[in-house]
Amino acid sequence: MSVLVWIEQMNGQAVASSWEVLGKARQVADDLGAPLVAVAMGADINATAELARQYGADLVLTITSPVLENYRLSAYAAGLRRAIEEVEAVVVLTSATTRGRELSAAVACELEAGLAPDAVDLRVEADKVVAVRAIYSGNILTDVTFDSPVQFASIRPRSFPMPEAGEAVAELQPLDLGVNEDQVAEKVLEVKSTDTGEIGLTDAKIIVSGGRGVAADPVKGFAMVTELAQTLGAAVGASRAAVDAGYIPYRYQVGQTGRTVKPDLYIASGISGAIQHLAGMGSSKVIVAINKDREAPIFERANYGIVGDLYEVLPALTAEFKKRLK
Amino acid sequence: MKIVVLIKQTPDTAELPKVAAEEVKSGTIKATMVINPWDEFAAEEAIQLAERFNGDAIALSVGAPGAVDALKHAVAMGVGSAALVDNASLRDGDIWATAALLAAAVKAQGAVDLVLTGKQSVDDNSGTVFVGVAGKLHWPLLTNVIKVREIADGVVTVERLVEGGQETVSAPLPAVISVAKEINEPRYPSFMGIRKANKASIPTLSAGDLGVVTPANKTQWTNIRKPEVRRTQVNIIGGATVQEKAAKLVDALLAEKVI
Ligand SMILES: Cc1cc2nc3c(=O)[nH]c(=O)nc-3n(C[C@H](O)[C@H](O)[C@H](O)COP(=O)(O)OP(=O)(O)OC[C@H]3O[C@@H](n4cnc5c(N)ncnc54)[C@H](O)[C@@H]3O)c2cc1C
Ligand SMILES: Nc1ncnc2c1ncn2[C@@H]1O[C@H](COP(=O)(O)O)[C@@H](O)[C@H]1O
């Protein structure tokens, strides 16, 4: 019996939210009195496996194979299944990234096991895991209890704090994937990285967003948003109105039909605070609103507000932060 | 080419905040029910692919009798035919049972080449049912697809969005594809389309008709509740000049230790 966590790797690096899951899984494993096992898969995973040892796993399974070079669901699902069998996992956790979500689901379905997708909290009750999910686009919460012997959950990024790295005691145990290329239906023909080195929205601790309020000069407006973001080491976000107007691509959209984010600090500039926008960022720790309309609904959810013109406020903030963060 | 598109009926997103915990518990949602917005992209793609490859598009849904309206919306957009699978045997969030019913309904359509689905439902928010459908059918799954490049010689080639990048992937048919919103602009139903949809006969199938014994639920929803409303008292930063306001805000944020 064990608790198993998949450590996702992308472009040769572990995905940070995997560590948040491993940190929480430590507590789940302790509560269940079970060992904590991490599994890393890929063509080259040495660095990730080493980090998994430092972030608290009792055992690290490594599955290396050229078949795992590019992520493909069927190949990775075969690997995760191997790992589950090897350590007799009763709780299987992944981060709820695009991949983690589908991977946990594919294996849970195959094993006819219960799954809590995109869970925002976890606890142990009577030797079983109870997950919490936000449904109805964040308007309802529900506990998810399990009736299956093996329990799967994918965990929304930033639901749990990053664990502290410690002394590496875990052993590394290589496992055979047992799948060859002919058995994998999906063929990856081309990979284009859109990774421009900018900070991703889902993992960001700070987000600076722009909305339709930049309409007078969208290029200048988003340049100001970006400059403040860069000064703070923050990610850039946007409202749907800004995306629909073509000021910025869809992948920056925060909200019900965009990304759900939970940064420590969310700075909304020129965003009115429609419910669909709030659905994506309302659980941010501290919300700052910059808006020229004191009556804008965003001020009802914000902790701090500046009533003013974003074209003046954003550069002033950037200048002030530059002074202080030197 | 036979293309199936999976359509769910979900509450109008504008009314989601009004959905009460009691309604979710009892399964009687009072909100206006519409086609799940993400599934409009799947329906649009099914219509376009059917035109492009001279095929048929069929919409399927697992739902209550009223869900027939969501199927009608798909037919009004241009999907050729539709069938509803009665969900009387299902409980909330029963992902695998929903998937088992949908997979059986897909099989009942004969030789289907492609199943298209939305990215997620705005009520269950699981983004998982298509994983189950692919799993039950033992077909390959390609998620988050933003372009169907080619379908030829029994192979579908797509572009899909992944975190940090975009990839071109192929898989043998039959396959399941979930689409992302970048894939197309869903059309509005035309007047003629709406007339056609109103006349269309949409059969209702039961689990029994499909020969499916719905698997026992593996999870339960308990303690269904509204999230605590965050009560914040906004601190409007005052000051004579914008610089002064900026300085005060920076002070406050540094004190909050969020920078
Ligand atoms: C099904 C559905 C899904 C949706 N999903 C999303 C979603 O995922 N994300 C999302 O964001 N929205 C979503 N929306 C849209 C949402 O309802 C709002 O229309 C949108 O959030 C508004 O964007 P905005 O705040 O940028 O624009 P507006 O509401 O137009 O607000 C602009 C604000 O800028 C202020 N302003 C103007 N000029 C200045 C200036 N110079 N300086 C300072 N302030 C200024 C104005 O006072 C105003 O408050 C969705 C809607 C629907 C129906
Ligand atoms: N009851 C259903 N009937 C038909 N399709 C569904 C149903 N539930 C989910 N789907 C499809 O699966 C996708 C993902 O839904 P979900 O896993 O609930 O987020 C949706 O966008 C639909 O295309």
Coordinates of C-alpha atoms in Angstrom, one line a residue, chain A residues 125-263:
Chain A
E125 CA -10.9 10.6 6.8
A126 CA -11.4 7.0 8.1
D127 CA -8.4 5.8 6.0
K128 CA -9.8 7.2 2.8
V129 CA -9.0 10.3 0.9
V130 CA -11.7 13.0 0.7
A131 CA -11.1 15.5 -2.1
V132 CA -12.8 18.9 -2.5
R133 CA -13.8 20.1 -6.0
A134 CA -15.1 23.5 -7.2
I135 CA -17.9 22.8 -9.6
Y136 CA -20.4 25.0 -11.5
S137 CA -17.4 27.1 -12.5
G138 CA -16.4 27.8 -8.9
N139 CA -19.9 28.6 -7.7
I140 CA -20.4 25.3 -5.8
L141 CA -18.0 23.3 -3.7
T142 CA -18.4 19.6 -3.1
D143 CA -16.5 16.9 -1.2
V144 CA -15.8 13.9 -3.2
T145 CA -15.6 10.6 -1.3
F146 CA -14.4 7.4 -2.8
D147 CA -16.0 3.9 -3.1
S148 CA -13.1 2.3 -5.0
P149 CA -10.0 0.7 -3.4
V150 CA -7.7 3.0 -5.5
Q151 CA -8.4 6.7 -5.3
F152 CA -7.3 9.1 -8.0
A153 CA -7.1 12.9 -7.9
S154 CA -5.6 15.6 -10.0
I155 CA -4.8 18.7 -8.0
R156 CA -5.3 22.3 -9.3
P157 CA -1.9 24.2 -9.3
R158 CA -1.3 26.5 -6.4
S159 CA -3.8 24.7 -4.1
F160 CA -0.9 23.8 -1.8
P161 CA 2.3 25.5 -0.8
M162 CA 5.6 24.5 -2.3
P163 CA 7.3 22.1 0.1
E164 CA 10.8 22.8 1.5
A165 CA 13.6 20.8 -0.1
G166 CA 15.3 18.5 2.5
E167 CA 17.8 15.8 2.7
A168 CA 17.5 13.1 0.0
V169 CA 17.0 9.7 1.6
A170 CA 14.8 8.0 -1.0
E171 CA 16.1 5.2 -3.1
L172 CA 15.8 5.3 -6.9
Q173 CA 14.2 2.3 -8.4
P174 CA 14.1 1.9 -12.2
L175 CA 11.1 0.3 -13.7
D176 CA 10.6 -1.1 -17.2
L177 CA 7.9 0.6 -19.3
G178 CA 7.3 -2.6 -21.1
V179 CA 5.9 -0.8 -24.2
N180 CA 7.6 -0.4 -27.5
E181 CA 7.0 2.2 -30.2
D182 CA 4.7 0.0 -32.2
Q183 CA 2.3 -0.2 -29.4
V184 CA 1.8 3.6 -29.2
A185 CA -1.0 4.8 -31.5
E186 CA -0.2 8.5 -31.3
K187 CA 2.8 9.8 -33.3
V188 CA 4.2 13.2 -32.6
L189 CA 5.2 14.8 -35.9
E190 CA 6.3 18.3 -34.7
V191 CA 6.7 20.2 -31.5
K192 CA 6.7 24.0 -31.5
S193 CA 7.6 25.6 -28.2
T194 CA 5.7 28.8 -27.5
D195 CA 7.7 29.0 -24.3
T196 CA 9.0 32.5 -24.6
G197 CA 10.5 32.4 -21.2
E198 CA 7.6 34.4 -19.8
I199 CA 6.0 33.2 -16.6
G200 CA 3.0 31.0 -17.0
L201 CA -0.3 32.2 -15.6
T202 CA -1.2 29.0 -13.7
D203 CA 2.0 28.9 -11.7
A204 CA 2.4 32.6 -11.2
K205 CA 2.7 34.1 -7.7
I206 CA 1.9 37.6 -9.1
I207 CA -0.3 38.4 -12.1
V208 CA -0.8 41.8 -13.7
S209 CA -3.9 41.9 -16.0
G210 CA -5.3 44.4 -18.4
G211 CA -8.8 44.8 -19.7
R212 CA -10.9 46.8 -22.1
G213 CA -9.7 49.9 -20.1
V214 CA -6.7 50.0 -22.4
A215 CA -8.9 50.5 -25.4
A216 CA -7.7 54.1 -26.1
D217 CA -4.3 52.8 -26.9
P218 CA -4.1 49.0 -26.5
V219 CA -0.5 48.6 -27.6
K220 CA 0.7 51.2 -25.1
G221 CA -1.6 49.9 -22.4
F222 CA -0.4 46.3 -22.6
A223 CA 3.2 47.5 -22.9
M224 CA 2.6 49.2 -19.5
V225 CA 1.0 46.1 -18.1
T226 CA 3.9 44.0 -19.3
E227 CA 6.5 46.4 -17.9
L228 CA 4.9 46.3 -14.4
A229 CA 4.8 42.5 -14.7
Q230 CA 8.4 42.2 -15.6
T231 CA 9.4 44.5 -12.8
L232 CA 7.6 42.2 -10.4
G233 CA 8.6 38.9 -12.0
A234 CA 4.9 38.4 -12.6
A235 CA 2.8 36.9 -15.4
V236 CA 0.6 38.9 -17.7
G237 CA -3.1 38.3 -17.8
A238 CA -6.2 39.7 -19.6
S239 CA -9.9 39.9 -19.5
R240 CA -12.0 38.3 -22.2
A241 CA -12.9 41.8 -23.5
A242 CA -9.3 42.5 -24.1
V243 CA -8.8 39.1 -25.8
D244 CA -11.9 39.4 -27.9
A245 CA -10.8 42.9 -29.1
G246 CA -7.5 41.3 -30.3
Y247 CA -5.3 43.2 -27.9
I248 CA -3.7 40.0 -26.7
P249 CA -3.9 36.3 -27.5
Y250 CA -6.4 34.0 -25.8
R251 CA -3.9 32.1 -23.8
Y252 CA -3.6 35.1 -21.5
Q253 CA -7.3 35.1 -20.7
V254 CA -8.3 34.8 -17.0
G255 CA -11.8 33.8 -16.1
Q256 CA -14.5 31.2 -16.5
T257 CA -13.7 30.5 -20.1
G258 CA -10.0 31.2 -19.7
R259 CA -7.6 30.2 -16.9
T260 CA -8.3 29.8 -13.3
V261 CA -5.5 31.4 -11.3
K262 CA -4.7 31.8 -7.6
P263 CA -1.7 34.1 -7.2

